[in-house]
Amino acid sequence: MVDSLATPKGQAGPAPSTNRIGLTLADYKGSPSTLCDGCGHDAITSQIIKAFYELGVDPYRVAKLSGIGCSSKTPAYFLNRAHGFNAVHGRMPSIATGVSAANKELLQIGISGDGDTASIGIGQFCHVVRRNVPLLYLVENNGVYGLTKGQFSATADIGSRLKSGVVNDLPAIDLCGLAIELGCSFVARSFAGDPKQLVSLLKAAISHNGTAVLDIISPCVTFNNHEGSTKSYKHAKETDIPLHEIGYIPFYEQITVDYQAGEVEEVTMHDGSHVLLKKLGNDYDPTDRVGALNTIRKAYEQQQFLTGLIYIDESKPNFNELMHLVDEPLASLKEDRLRPPKQVLDEIMKSLM
Amino acid sequence: MKTLAAESSQKQESDRIINDFSIQVATINGSGSQSSNNVLMRSIFQMGVPVSGKNLFPSNIAGLPTWFTIRASKEGYVARRRDSEILVAMNPQTAYEDVRSLKPGTVCISPVELKLDTIRQDVVHYQVPFTDLAAKATDQIKLRKLLTNMIYVGVVAQLLRIEEAEIDKAIRKQFEGKQKVIDLNLNAAAIGRNWARENLQKRDPYFIERLDKTKGKIIIDGNAAAAIGAMFAGASVVTWYPITPSSSLCETLIDYLKEYRVDKETGKATFAVIQAEDELAAIGMALGAGWAGARSMTSTSGPGISLMAEFAGYGYFTEIPTVIFDIQRVGPSTGMPTRTAQGDIIFAHLLSHGDTKHIVLFPATVEECYEMAMAAFDLAERFQTPVFVLSDLDLGMNNWMSDPFKYPLKPFDRGKVLTAEDLQKLGMFERYKDVDGDGICYRTLPGTKHPLAAYFTRGSGHNERSGYTERPEDYVHLMDRLNRKFNTARKHVPEPIVETAPNASIGIIACGSSHFAVQEGRDQLKAEAQLPVSYCRVRALPFTEHLRHFVEAHDHVYVVDQNRDGQLRDLIRLELPEHTMKIRSVRHYDGLPIDARFISEAILEQER
Ligand SMILES: Cc1ncc(C[n+]2csc(CCOP(=O)(O)OP(=O)(O)O)c2C)c(N)n1
Ligand code: SF4
Ligand SMILES: [Mg+2]
């Protein structure tokens, strides 16, 4: 919970510790949350704060975006020093695409919900992934529309039951499977109740060059945390099968952990950071796209809740790279770069005479 | 055999109608006639005769009828005319209907095998063995259809006395860089010309004679003009989704940007063009880019505007600059995608739910498409709001003569943006505080390196510090301030152009592409009915004070609309409720560009 991170006010004590750019954890916080006590979304917010703090990301470099929903409110609850953009329902990806084209130096985190992404926003979700726009796309997945009081969303599992007894008889959309299918270069699934795994995945996603899709099961304590729900804390905890144990070493630190060959898979991120995936019995390779699709599909059929880094490809160029933009952000170009000289107009006019 | 030259010299000079008639070419869509028609039009232009071209085409790639009208006018009138004096009836599907609808005495050039002389004896027929001539032009069967188009150009040119050298020059320009194509077409035109010279007796009065009224002029369509404007406005993020009649704006812009806005050394672009998945995403991207500080734009037509509604209101309420071009076509719904209208005036102006209202610009000429594209970016950033540029199919896709565009003298207006240094000096920042009293607040861009820089943009209720609020007084405060900003815009949008006619007791108010028909209609009213009419051409919403002055200075005014409901008229009535009774209406909405006769007749009828 956000509260657990708060620096106690008015208490004399040692100076708060700071990260590598001299900021305290408090500098990464947002306004107080207005969500229900115990909402999974708040647990995710805490890990976002933690990840950015621990990585020492300059908040001014960050743009935090969202759609509409309880989940989409959360950018107000972290990184107050970053510009925020609470868009319209399901359309955060198009905003992110435009922001990124205008200023490719920004680090974008987009928060969405399962309704915001898998229903109204599925088109924009597909296309932002297809373009590989640099964006940490985090879906706070609770299987319902929290903000409109608990209707089923399109990620609700078949057979799951609302409090009112209504049973969902439509198949769930698996956002991770869909993302891999669409060529997503970073796909992960986790659980709001597993802060350790979540924070490592967040750090890896922040280091990723392109769209990183994080599908995080985030229980709605008010509308979907009961017996019969497949998105409850209890159900997620009981069925969670981690693919591996995840460690993250930022680019500015040496790898010091010892491990035996074959025991850990190491992925080098675009920014030089490393993700260490310690195998847990099974031999899962997150760089094998077809294998990843198979695994996710099988898990879907068996209603298993697989978590971890499902797929990663650090070689794929992002959308801005494909557009061959000049080095400086387009937003900072001045008239001398943007308005061609008079000779150009003369030349065009001559061609039209 | 008598030659045409000998024949025509026998004709009385006084019978001649010189440089003042229209030619209509009826062909099949996709048959390649567009290039031929351009050649014909250009050659007249090169002869110094003012000319305009209108393409009436179907929503279809190939196979349906299409008509291209070329109007030559020594007076420089360029609006559509209802009748043509010369028909080139190349389309067997429509030939009978086309010929039946002609005025007596019209010239009809047609393939001999259509036997059009059997259905109308009161028109002047020139029947041409196009099939035989095409066989002479090439032995490649595939090319014959295409070259037939250039053969009729040769025939028409010979009949009208368009100089051979000018036809050849126009062909060279049309197919620039493709020597083989040029040679084939030069030859085809010559075949048509020679055949006509040897076989046709001139029995009509129409001639093109050299004038000097097009020197230094350009020919361009409004979409290309807007594209040039957008490039010189420094558009850096361009988003779009293809739709007729807007597509060519972005397509032309892409061509120009690739040519002139790519660093020659590094090959890197000072622009991003994104073909979005739909118009909803297109405006989202444009708003995202505008928010982040780029000069962003999107271009679309009616159906796209409909999809953009939610985001348009978001942009208004959260105050994000972007430019939206709406190249209007006939609605409602899919309507008639290749026909023109001014049907989006009210919708675009008020686009979105709640009390939303937008700045709208109305270019009427290709030059204004260019200039208002630039003005739109300045206004968008000055007023931190989406700005709509309402063009239409007639203006956007048809060819118009114009003076060359002038290089902008004014530097960009990037509006009120605070940098980290500004913030340091100020020591505080509130995103939605009206510091200057003009309703326009200061903004910061994401990425600004200062602890005070960040703010939270939200479409929900927000206070001056951009915090969430549902307090009634906060909401009223915000809405009133937005209104103040809108009123400030009245002093910054392009003013109407007012032409007061001496002794005129009535006036016309119009916007956009109705302009040329209005001008010609006024001349008709003055010459034929001795009725002087003043003219106020509105160029933007919100209206400026000029509108009130104009209405008050006249007994009554006619508002010309190219839509069924009189949308401009209604907005003017809302603006000047005390003058409602003085405000009359002329409405044209059949999908064709409005013509001068329509206006002058409608006014005379109501004046009776
Ligand atoms: C265009 C539009 N339609 C409907 C709504 C109403 N609405 C607000 S939030 C929401 C669903 C949000 O669900 P989800 O994205 O799963 O977020 P959660 O609240 O569950 O975190 C809906 C339908 C809206 N804001 N906009
Ligand atoms: S309704 Fe559900 S999703 Fe919304 S804040 Fe409450 S617990 Fe969270
Ligand atoms: Mg939800």
Tab-separated table of C-alpha atoms in Angstrom, chain B residues 65-435:
chain	number	residue	atom	x	y	z
B	65	PRO	CA	-18.885	7.765	-65.145
B	66	THR	CA	-16.871	10.859	-64.425
B	67	TRP	CA	-17.136	14.395	-65.781
B	68	PHE	CA	-14.440	17.003	-65.946
B	69	THR	CA	-15.405	20.590	-66.582
B	70	ILE	CA	-12.980	23.196	-67.796
B	71	ARG	CA	-14.155	26.752	-67.630
B	72	ALA	CA	-12.320	29.394	-69.655
B	73	SER	CA	-13.248	32.907	-68.578
B	74	LYS	CA	-11.660	36.069	-69.829
B	75	GLU	CA	-13.232	37.854	-66.847
B	76	GLY	CA	-11.531	35.456	-64.521
B	77	TYR	CA	-14.647	33.769	-63.176
B	78	VAL	CA	-13.809	30.363	-61.823
B	79	ALA	CA	-16.967	29.087	-60.158
B	80	ARG	CA	-18.898	26.182	-61.593
B	81	ARG	CA	-21.384	26.947	-64.366
B	82	ARG	CA	-24.496	24.865	-64.784
B	83	ASP	CA	-24.238	24.499	-68.557
B	84	SER	CA	-21.310	23.807	-70.783
B	85	GLU	CA	-20.912	24.958	-74.356
B	86	ILE	CA	-18.840	22.017	-75.440
B	87	LEU	CA	-19.346	18.389	-74.524
B	88	VAL	CA	-16.774	15.725	-75.224
B	89	ALA	CA	-18.926	12.618	-74.921
B	90	MET	CA	-16.462	9.783	-74.537
B	91	ASN	CA	-18.493	7.619	-72.188
B	92	PRO	CA	-20.990	5.376	-73.999
B	93	GLN	CA	-22.752	4.668	-70.652
B	94	THR	CA	-23.815	8.270	-70.225
B	95	ALA	CA	-23.583	9.658	-73.748
B	96	TYR	CA	-27.299	9.581	-74.482
B	97	GLU	CA	-28.258	11.238	-71.235
B	98	ASP	CA	-25.386	13.690	-71.536
B	99	VAL	CA	-26.473	14.726	-75.010
B	100	ARG	CA	-30.155	14.897	-74.172
B	101	SER	CA	-29.454	17.408	-71.417
B	102	LEU	CA	-27.556	19.832	-73.654
B	103	LYS	CA	-28.732	23.343	-74.454
B	104	PRO	CA	-29.536	23.759	-78.155
B	105	GLY	CA	-26.483	24.897	-80.045
B	106	THR	CA	-24.022	23.123	-77.764
B	107	VAL	CA	-21.035	21.515	-79.416
B	108	CYS	CA	-20.780	17.757	-79.057
B	109	ILE	CA	-17.605	15.872	-79.873
B	110	SER	CA	-18.148	12.128	-79.787
B	111	PRO	CA	-17.002	8.794	-81.177
B	112	VAL	CA	-18.666	8.336	-84.538
B	113	GLU	CA	-20.037	4.913	-83.676
B	114	LEU	CA	-22.246	6.326	-80.914
B	115	LYS	CA	-24.317	8.009	-83.646
B	116	LEU	CA	-25.276	10.805	-81.286
B	117	ASP	CA	-26.443	12.911	-84.235
B	118	THR	CA	-29.490	10.690	-84.431
B	119	ILE	CA	-30.809	11.759	-81.047
B	120	ARG	CA	-30.200	15.493	-81.162
B	121	GLN	CA	-30.221	17.507	-84.359
B	122	ASP	CA	-30.072	20.860	-82.620
B	123	VAL	CA	-26.527	20.504	-81.362
B	124	VAL	CA	-23.331	20.893	-83.357
B	125	HIS	CA	-21.901	17.404	-83.791
B	126	TYR	CA	-18.306	16.608	-84.539
B	127	GLN	CA	-18.085	12.861	-84.898
B	128	VAL	CA	-14.641	11.392	-84.681
B	129	PRO	CA	-13.436	7.881	-85.577
B	130	PHE	CA	-11.510	7.539	-82.314
B	131	THR	CA	-11.082	3.788	-82.654
B	132	ASP	CA	-9.308	4.099	-86.015
B	133	LEU	CA	-7.211	6.998	-84.834
B	134	ALA	CA	-6.171	5.132	-81.698
B	135	ALA	CA	-5.079	2.227	-83.858
B	136	LYS	CA	-2.848	4.649	-85.700
B	137	ALA	CA	-1.417	5.966	-82.474
B	138	THR	CA	-0.184	2.616	-81.218
B	139	ASP	CA	-0.311	-1.030	-82.044
B	140	GLN	CA	-0.432	-1.944	-78.388
B	141	ILE	CA	-4.085	-2.631	-77.779
B	142	LYS	CA	-3.694	-1.939	-74.069
B	143	LEU	CA	-2.553	1.612	-74.696
B	144	ARG	CA	-5.269	2.540	-77.161
B	145	LYS	CA	-7.842	3.447	-74.563
B	146	LEU	CA	-5.389	5.729	-72.774
B	147	LEU	CA	-4.205	7.426	-75.930
B	148	THR	CA	-7.760	7.995	-77.114
B	149	ASN	CA	-7.903	10.544	-74.316
B	150	MET	CA	-5.033	12.496	-75.783
B	151	ILE	CA	-6.558	12.217	-79.257
B	152	TYR	CA	-9.664	14.071	-78.109
B	153	VAL	CA	-7.369	16.704	-76.639
B	154	GLY	CA	-5.890	17.148	-80.134
B	155	VAL	CA	-9.336	17.396	-81.695
B	156	VAL	CA	-10.598	19.936	-79.149
B	157	ALA	CA	-7.390	21.949	-79.415
B	158	GLN	CA	-7.722	22.129	-83.181
B	159	LEU	CA	-11.363	23.170	-83.027
B	160	LEU	CA	-10.701	25.854	-80.421
B	161	ARG	CA	-7.414	26.960	-81.912
B	162	ILE	CA	-5.335	26.162	-78.903
B	163	GLU	CA	-1.795	26.444	-80.129
B	164	GLU	CA	0.000	23.223	-80.819
B	165	ALA	CA	3.106	24.328	-78.960
B	166	GLU	CA	1.075	24.916	-75.805
B	167	ILE	CA	-0.507	21.471	-75.958
B	168	ASP	CA	2.915	19.948	-76.403
B	169	LYS	CA	4.303	21.958	-73.521
B	170	ALA	CA	1.437	20.898	-71.276
B	171	ILE	CA	1.993	17.248	-72.229
B	172	ARG	CA	5.669	17.546	-71.372
B	173	LYS	CA	4.811	19.016	-68.000
B	174	GLN	CA	2.116	16.469	-67.249
B	175	PHE	CA	4.392	13.506	-67.851
B	176	GLU	CA	7.604	15.132	-66.693
B	177	GLY	CA	10.572	12.799	-66.708
B	178	LYS	CA	8.854	10.014	-68.634
B	179	GLN	CA	10.130	10.536	-72.153
B	180	LYS	CA	8.460	7.479	-73.675
B	181	VAL	CA	5.079	8.504	-72.338
B	182	ILE	CA	5.621	12.046	-73.538
B	183	ASP	CA	6.399	10.886	-77.063
B	184	LEU	CA	3.363	8.625	-77.223
B	185	ASN	CA	1.081	11.396	-76.049
B	186	LEU	CA	2.581	14.074	-78.285
B	187	ASN	CA	1.928	11.776	-81.191
B	188	ALA	CA	-1.638	10.999	-80.111
B	189	ALA	CA	-2.468	14.688	-79.740
B	190	ALA	CA	-1.039	15.349	-83.202
B	191	ILE	CA	-3.126	12.547	-84.697
B	192	GLY	CA	-6.278	14.090	-83.268
B	193	ARG	CA	-5.288	17.562	-84.346
B	194	ASN	CA	-4.381	16.554	-87.875
B	195	TRP	CA	-7.500	14.531	-88.369
B	196	ALA	CA	-9.656	17.422	-87.198
B	197	ARG	CA	-7.801	19.892	-89.369
B	198	GLU	CA	-8.360	17.769	-92.429
B	199	ASN	CA	-11.846	16.492	-91.761
B	200	LEU	CA	-13.856	18.879	-89.654
B	201	GLN	CA	-15.593	22.005	-90.778
B	202	LYS	CA	-15.786	24.490	-87.945
B	203	ARG	CA	-19.472	25.120	-87.338
B	204	ASP	CA	-19.305	26.620	-83.851
B	205	PRO	CA	-18.312	30.034	-82.514
B	206	TYR	CA	-15.924	29.016	-79.730
B	207	PHE	CA	-12.307	30.069	-79.767
B	208	ILE	CA	-9.415	30.285	-77.354
B	209	GLU	CA	-7.279	33.290	-78.143
B	210	ARG	CA	-4.117	34.377	-76.470
B	211	LEU	CA	-4.566	36.694	-73.484
B	212	ASP	CA	-2.137	37.798	-70.818
B	213	LYS	CA	-4.177	37.107	-67.746
B	214	THR	CA	-2.387	34.089	-66.323
B	215	LYS	CA	1.176	35.272	-66.384
B	216	GLY	CA	2.966	34.447	-63.164
B	217	LYS	CA	-0.030	32.489	-61.865
B	218	ILE	CA	-0.004	28.994	-60.515
B	219	ILE	CA	-2.538	26.189	-60.751
B	220	ILE	CA	-3.046	24.140	-57.651
B	221	ASP	CA	-5.749	22.367	-55.659
B	222	GLY	CA	-6.655	23.411	-52.138
B	223	ASN	CA	-5.350	20.275	-50.479
B	224	ALA	CA	-1.911	20.727	-51.981
B	225	ALA	CA	-2.029	24.378	-50.976
B	226	ALA	CA	-2.905	23.443	-47.399
B	227	ALA	CA	-0.115	20.874	-47.426
B	228	ILE	CA	2.402	23.529	-48.424
B	229	GLY	CA	1.035	25.767	-45.690
B	230	ALA	CA	1.377	22.995	-43.137
B	231	MET	CA	4.967	22.357	-44.127
B	232	PHE	CA	5.901	26.034	-43.824
B	233	ALA	CA	3.968	26.193	-40.565
B	234	GLY	CA	6.473	23.681	-39.277
B	235	ALA	CA	4.065	20.811	-38.756
B	236	SER	CA	6.178	18.133	-37.130
B	237	VAL	CA	3.730	15.398	-36.180
B	238	VAL	CA	1.175	14.598	-38.859
B	239	THR	CA	-1.396	11.896	-38.287
B	240	TRP	CA	-4.075	10.733	-40.665
B	241	TYR	CA	-6.378	8.016	-41.802
B	242	PRO	CA	-7.215	7.869	-45.510
B	243	ILE	CA	-10.547	9.316	-46.575
B	244	THR	CA	-11.830	11.107	-49.656
B	245	PRO	CA	-11.583	14.055	-50.166
B	246	SER	CA	-8.942	14.642	-47.525
B	247	SER	CA	-6.292	12.033	-48.329
B	248	SER	CA	-4.468	14.074	-50.921
B	249	LEU	CA	-3.716	16.730	-48.324
B	250	CYS	CA	-1.564	14.390	-46.258
B	251	GLU	CA	-0.252	12.526	-49.279
B	252	THR	CA	0.978	15.754	-50.843
B	253	LEU	CA	2.337	16.880	-47.505
B	254	ILE	CA	4.293	13.639	-47.165
B	255	ASP	CA	5.858	14.218	-50.595
B	256	TYR	CA	6.882	17.755	-49.714
B	257	LEU	CA	8.165	16.811	-46.254
B	258	LYS	CA	10.313	14.055	-47.693
B	259	GLU	CA	11.737	16.515	-50.166
B	260	TYR	CA	12.275	19.530	-47.951
B	261	ARG	CA	12.290	18.490	-44.327
B	262	VAL	CA	14.814	15.672	-44.331
B	263	ASP	CA	18.368	16.497	-43.328
B	264	LYS	CA	20.398	15.978	-46.497
B	265	GLU	CA	23.458	14.724	-44.616
B	266	THR	CA	21.959	12.419	-42.021
B	267	GLY	CA	18.802	11.447	-43.889
B	268	LYS	CA	16.863	12.132	-40.702
B	269	ALA	CA	13.456	13.731	-40.646
B	270	THR	CA	12.216	16.800	-38.761
B	271	PHE	CA	8.745	15.309	-38.927
B	272	ALA	CA	6.809	12.188	-38.058
B	273	VAL	CA	3.944	11.111	-40.263
B	274	ILE	CA	1.758	8.424	-38.785
B	275	GLN	CA	-0.965	6.655	-40.681
B	276	ALA	CA	-3.242	5.856	-37.787
B	277	GLU	CA	-5.591	2.897	-37.406
B	278	ASP	CA	-8.611	5.216	-37.443
B	279	GLU	CA	-9.474	8.883	-36.929
B	280	LEU	CA	-9.963	8.344	-33.248
B	281	ALA	CA	-6.341	7.364	-32.963
B	282	ALA	CA	-5.317	10.063	-35.436
B	283	ILE	CA	-6.638	12.853	-33.249
B	284	GLY	CA	-5.328	11.116	-30.118
B	285	MET	CA	-1.844	11.075	-31.587
B	286	ALA	CA	-2.146	14.683	-32.683
B	287	LEU	CA	-3.241	15.717	-29.188
B	288	GLY	CA	-0.468	13.701	-27.560
B	289	ALA	CA	2.061	15.389	-29.808
B	290	GLY	CA	0.559	18.836	-29.237
B	291	TRP	CA	0.643	18.274	-25.498
B	292	ALA	CA	4.293	17.306	-25.696
B	293	GLY	CA	5.112	20.484	-27.626
B	294	ALA	CA	5.190	19.480	-31.293
B	295	ARG	CA	3.230	21.280	-33.982
B	296	SER	CA	0.732	18.564	-34.705
B	297	MET	CA	-2.093	18.126	-37.170
B	298	THR	CA	-4.499	15.663	-38.656
B	299	SER	CA	-6.696	15.785	-41.722
B	300	THR	CA	-9.991	14.085	-42.401
B	301	SER	CA	-13.540	14.475	-43.660
B	302	GLY	CA	-17.044	14.124	-42.155
B	303	PRO	CA	-17.000	10.499	-40.986
B	304	GLY	CA	-13.598	11.047	-39.415
B	305	ILE	CA	-14.773	14.222	-37.719
B	306	SER	CA	-17.605	12.212	-36.204
B	307	LEU	CA	-15.133	9.738	-34.749
B	308	MET	CA	-12.998	12.521	-33.338
B	309	ALA	CA	-15.769	13.998	-31.250
B	310	GLU	CA	-14.757	12.747	-27.803
B	311	PHE	CA	-11.125	13.724	-28.158
B	312	ALA	CA	-12.026	17.106	-29.660
B	313	GLY	CA	-13.833	17.977	-26.458
B	314	TYR	CA	-10.919	16.644	-24.457
B	315	GLY	CA	-8.569	18.944	-26.346
B	316	TYR	CA	-10.858	21.910	-25.740
B	317	PHE	CA	-11.288	21.187	-22.041
B	318	THR	CA	-7.679	20.325	-21.237
B	319	GLU	CA	-6.360	23.005	-23.614
B	320	ILE	CA	-4.089	21.197	-25.990
B	321	PRO	CA	-3.082	22.671	-29.333
B	322	THR	CA	-3.559	20.765	-32.543
B	323	VAL	CA	-4.831	21.490	-36.052
B	324	ILE	CA	-7.629	19.497	-37.657
B	325	PHE	CA	-8.350	19.862	-41.344
B	326	ASP	CA	-11.864	18.866	-42.357
B	327	ILE	CA	-12.218	18.589	-46.105
B	328	GLN	CA	-15.988	18.479	-46.139
B	329	ARG	CA	-17.971	16.103	-48.287
B	330	VAL	CA	-21.648	15.326	-48.508
B	331	GLY	CA	-23.211	13.695	-45.441
B	332	PRO	CA	-25.001	12.492	-43.411
B	333	SER	CA	-23.281	9.158	-42.865
B	334	THR	CA	-21.233	7.964	-45.829
B	335	GLY	CA	-23.316	10.382	-47.870
B	336	MET	CA	-21.809	11.107	-51.250
B	337	PRO	CA	-18.091	10.777	-50.635
B	338	THR	CA	-17.028	12.422	-53.866
B	339	ARG	CA	-19.441	15.337	-53.792
B	340	THR	CA	-18.972	18.655	-52.078
B	341	ALA	CA	-20.791	20.387	-49.232
B	342	GLN	CA	-20.371	22.716	-46.293
B	343	GLY	CA	-22.267	20.428	-44.002
B	344	ASP	CA	-19.902	20.260	-41.023
B	345	ILE	CA	-19.935	23.909	-39.990
B	346	ILE	CA	-21.999	23.567	-36.840
B	347	PHE	CA	-20.794	20.087	-36.003
B	348	ALA	CA	-17.115	20.990	-36.204
B	349	HIS	CA	-17.640	24.233	-34.337
B	350	LEU	CA	-19.348	22.508	-31.428
B	351	LEU	CA	-17.704	19.110	-31.775
B	352	SER	CA	-18.077	17.060	-28.574
B	353	HIS	CA	-20.492	16.856	-25.683
B	354	GLY	CA	-20.891	19.528	-23.029
B	355	ASP	CA	-20.225	23.199	-23.636
B	356	THR	CA	-17.529	22.677	-26.217
B	357	LYS	CA	-16.774	25.228	-28.914
B	358	HIS	CA	-13.886	25.449	-31.257
B	359	ILE	CA	-12.083	27.990	-33.349
B	360	VAL	CA	-12.846	27.285	-37.006
B	361	LEU	CA	-11.200	28.782	-40.086
B	362	PHE	CA	-12.859	28.944	-43.509
B	363	PRO	CA	-10.442	29.174	-46.398
B	364	ALA	CA	-12.147	30.216	-49.639
B	365	THR	CA	-9.263	30.160	-52.062
B	366	VAL	CA	-6.207	28.017	-52.535
B	367	GLU	CA	-4.098	30.899	-51.299
B	368	GLU	CA	-6.143	30.951	-48.110
B	369	CYS	CA	-5.745	27.183	-47.755
B	370	TYR	CA	-2.034	27.888	-47.619
B	371	GLU	CA	-2.245	30.925	-45.364
B	372	MET	CA	-4.857	29.567	-42.990
B	373	ALA	CA	-2.929	26.342	-42.582
B	374	MET	CA	-0.167	28.498	-41.164
B	375	ALA	CA	-2.526	30.678	-39.156
B	376	ALA	CA	-4.153	27.581	-37.682
B	377	PHE	CA	-0.921	26.381	-36.101
B	378	ASP	CA	-0.274	29.792	-34.577
B	379	LEU	CA	-3.815	30.056	-33.254
B	380	ALA	CA	-3.727	26.514	-31.882
B	381	GLU	CA	-0.585	27.214	-29.902
B	382	ARG	CA	-1.603	30.730	-28.909
B	383	PHE	CA	-4.993	29.577	-27.647
B	384	GLN	CA	-3.891	26.081	-26.586
B	385	THR	CA	-6.818	24.437	-28.265
B	386	PRO	CA	-7.721	22.346	-31.296
B	387	VAL	CA	-8.284	24.564	-34.333
B	388	PHE	CA	-10.395	23.345	-37.243
B	389	VAL	CA	-9.731	24.326	-40.842
B	390	LEU	CA	-12.892	23.718	-42.875
B	391	SER	CA	-12.199	23.254	-46.524
B	392	ASP	CA	-14.312	21.124	-48.848
B	393	LEU	CA	-14.065	18.784	-51.785
B	394	ASP	CA	-14.563	21.530	-54.346
B	395	LEU	CA	-11.812	23.696	-52.924
B	396	GLY	CA	-9.597	20.831	-51.827
B	397	MET	CA	-9.576	18.564	-54.840
B	398	ASN	CA	-10.248	20.832	-57.786
B	399	ASN	CA	-7.706	22.883	-59.660
B	400	TRP	CA	-7.662	26.622	-59.135
B	401	MET	CA	-5.624	29.450	-60.546
B	402	SER	CA	-3.888	31.656	-58.048
B	403	ASP	CA	-1.178	34.190	-57.519
B	404	PRO	CA	1.910	32.465	-56.208
B	405	PHE	CA	1.895	32.103	-52.442
B	406	LYS	CA	3.858	34.585	-50.394
B	407	TYR	CA	6.559	33.507	-48.024
B	408	PRO	CA	5.394	34.102	-44.446
B	409	LEU	CA	6.761	37.240	-42.816
B	410	LYS	CA	5.567	36.475	-39.314
B	411	PRO	CA	7.580	34.089	-37.157
B	412	PHE	CA	5.810	31.178	-35.467
B	413	ASP	CA	3.667	32.031	-32.467
B	414	ARG	CA	4.384	29.225	-30.023
B	415	GLY	CA	2.115	30.670	-27.347
B	416	LYS	CA	2.579	30.762	-23.611
B	417	VAL	CA	5.068	28.049	-22.750
B	418	LEU	CA	7.207	28.244	-19.621
B	419	THR	CA	10.748	26.884	-19.614
B	420	ALA	CA	12.707	25.652	-16.600
B	421	GLU	CA	14.374	29.094	-16.393
B	422	ASP	CA	10.991	30.831	-16.424
B	423	LEU	CA	9.809	28.563	-13.631
B	424	GLN	CA	12.937	29.264	-11.633
B	425	LYS	CA	12.299	32.996	-11.907
B	426	LEU	CA	8.588	32.763	-11.197
B	427	GLY	CA	8.920	30.402	-8.267
B	428	MET	CA	5.449	29.023	-8.896
B	429	PHE	CA	3.310	27.473	-11.614
B	430	GLU	CA	-0.398	26.862	-11.868
B	431	ARG	CA	-1.424	25.314	-15.144
B	432	TYR	CA	-4.919	26.722	-15.382
B	433	LYS	CA	-4.533	30.120	-13.753
B	434	ASP	CA	-5.508	33.110	-15.869
B	435	VAL	CA	-2.484	35.199	-15.034
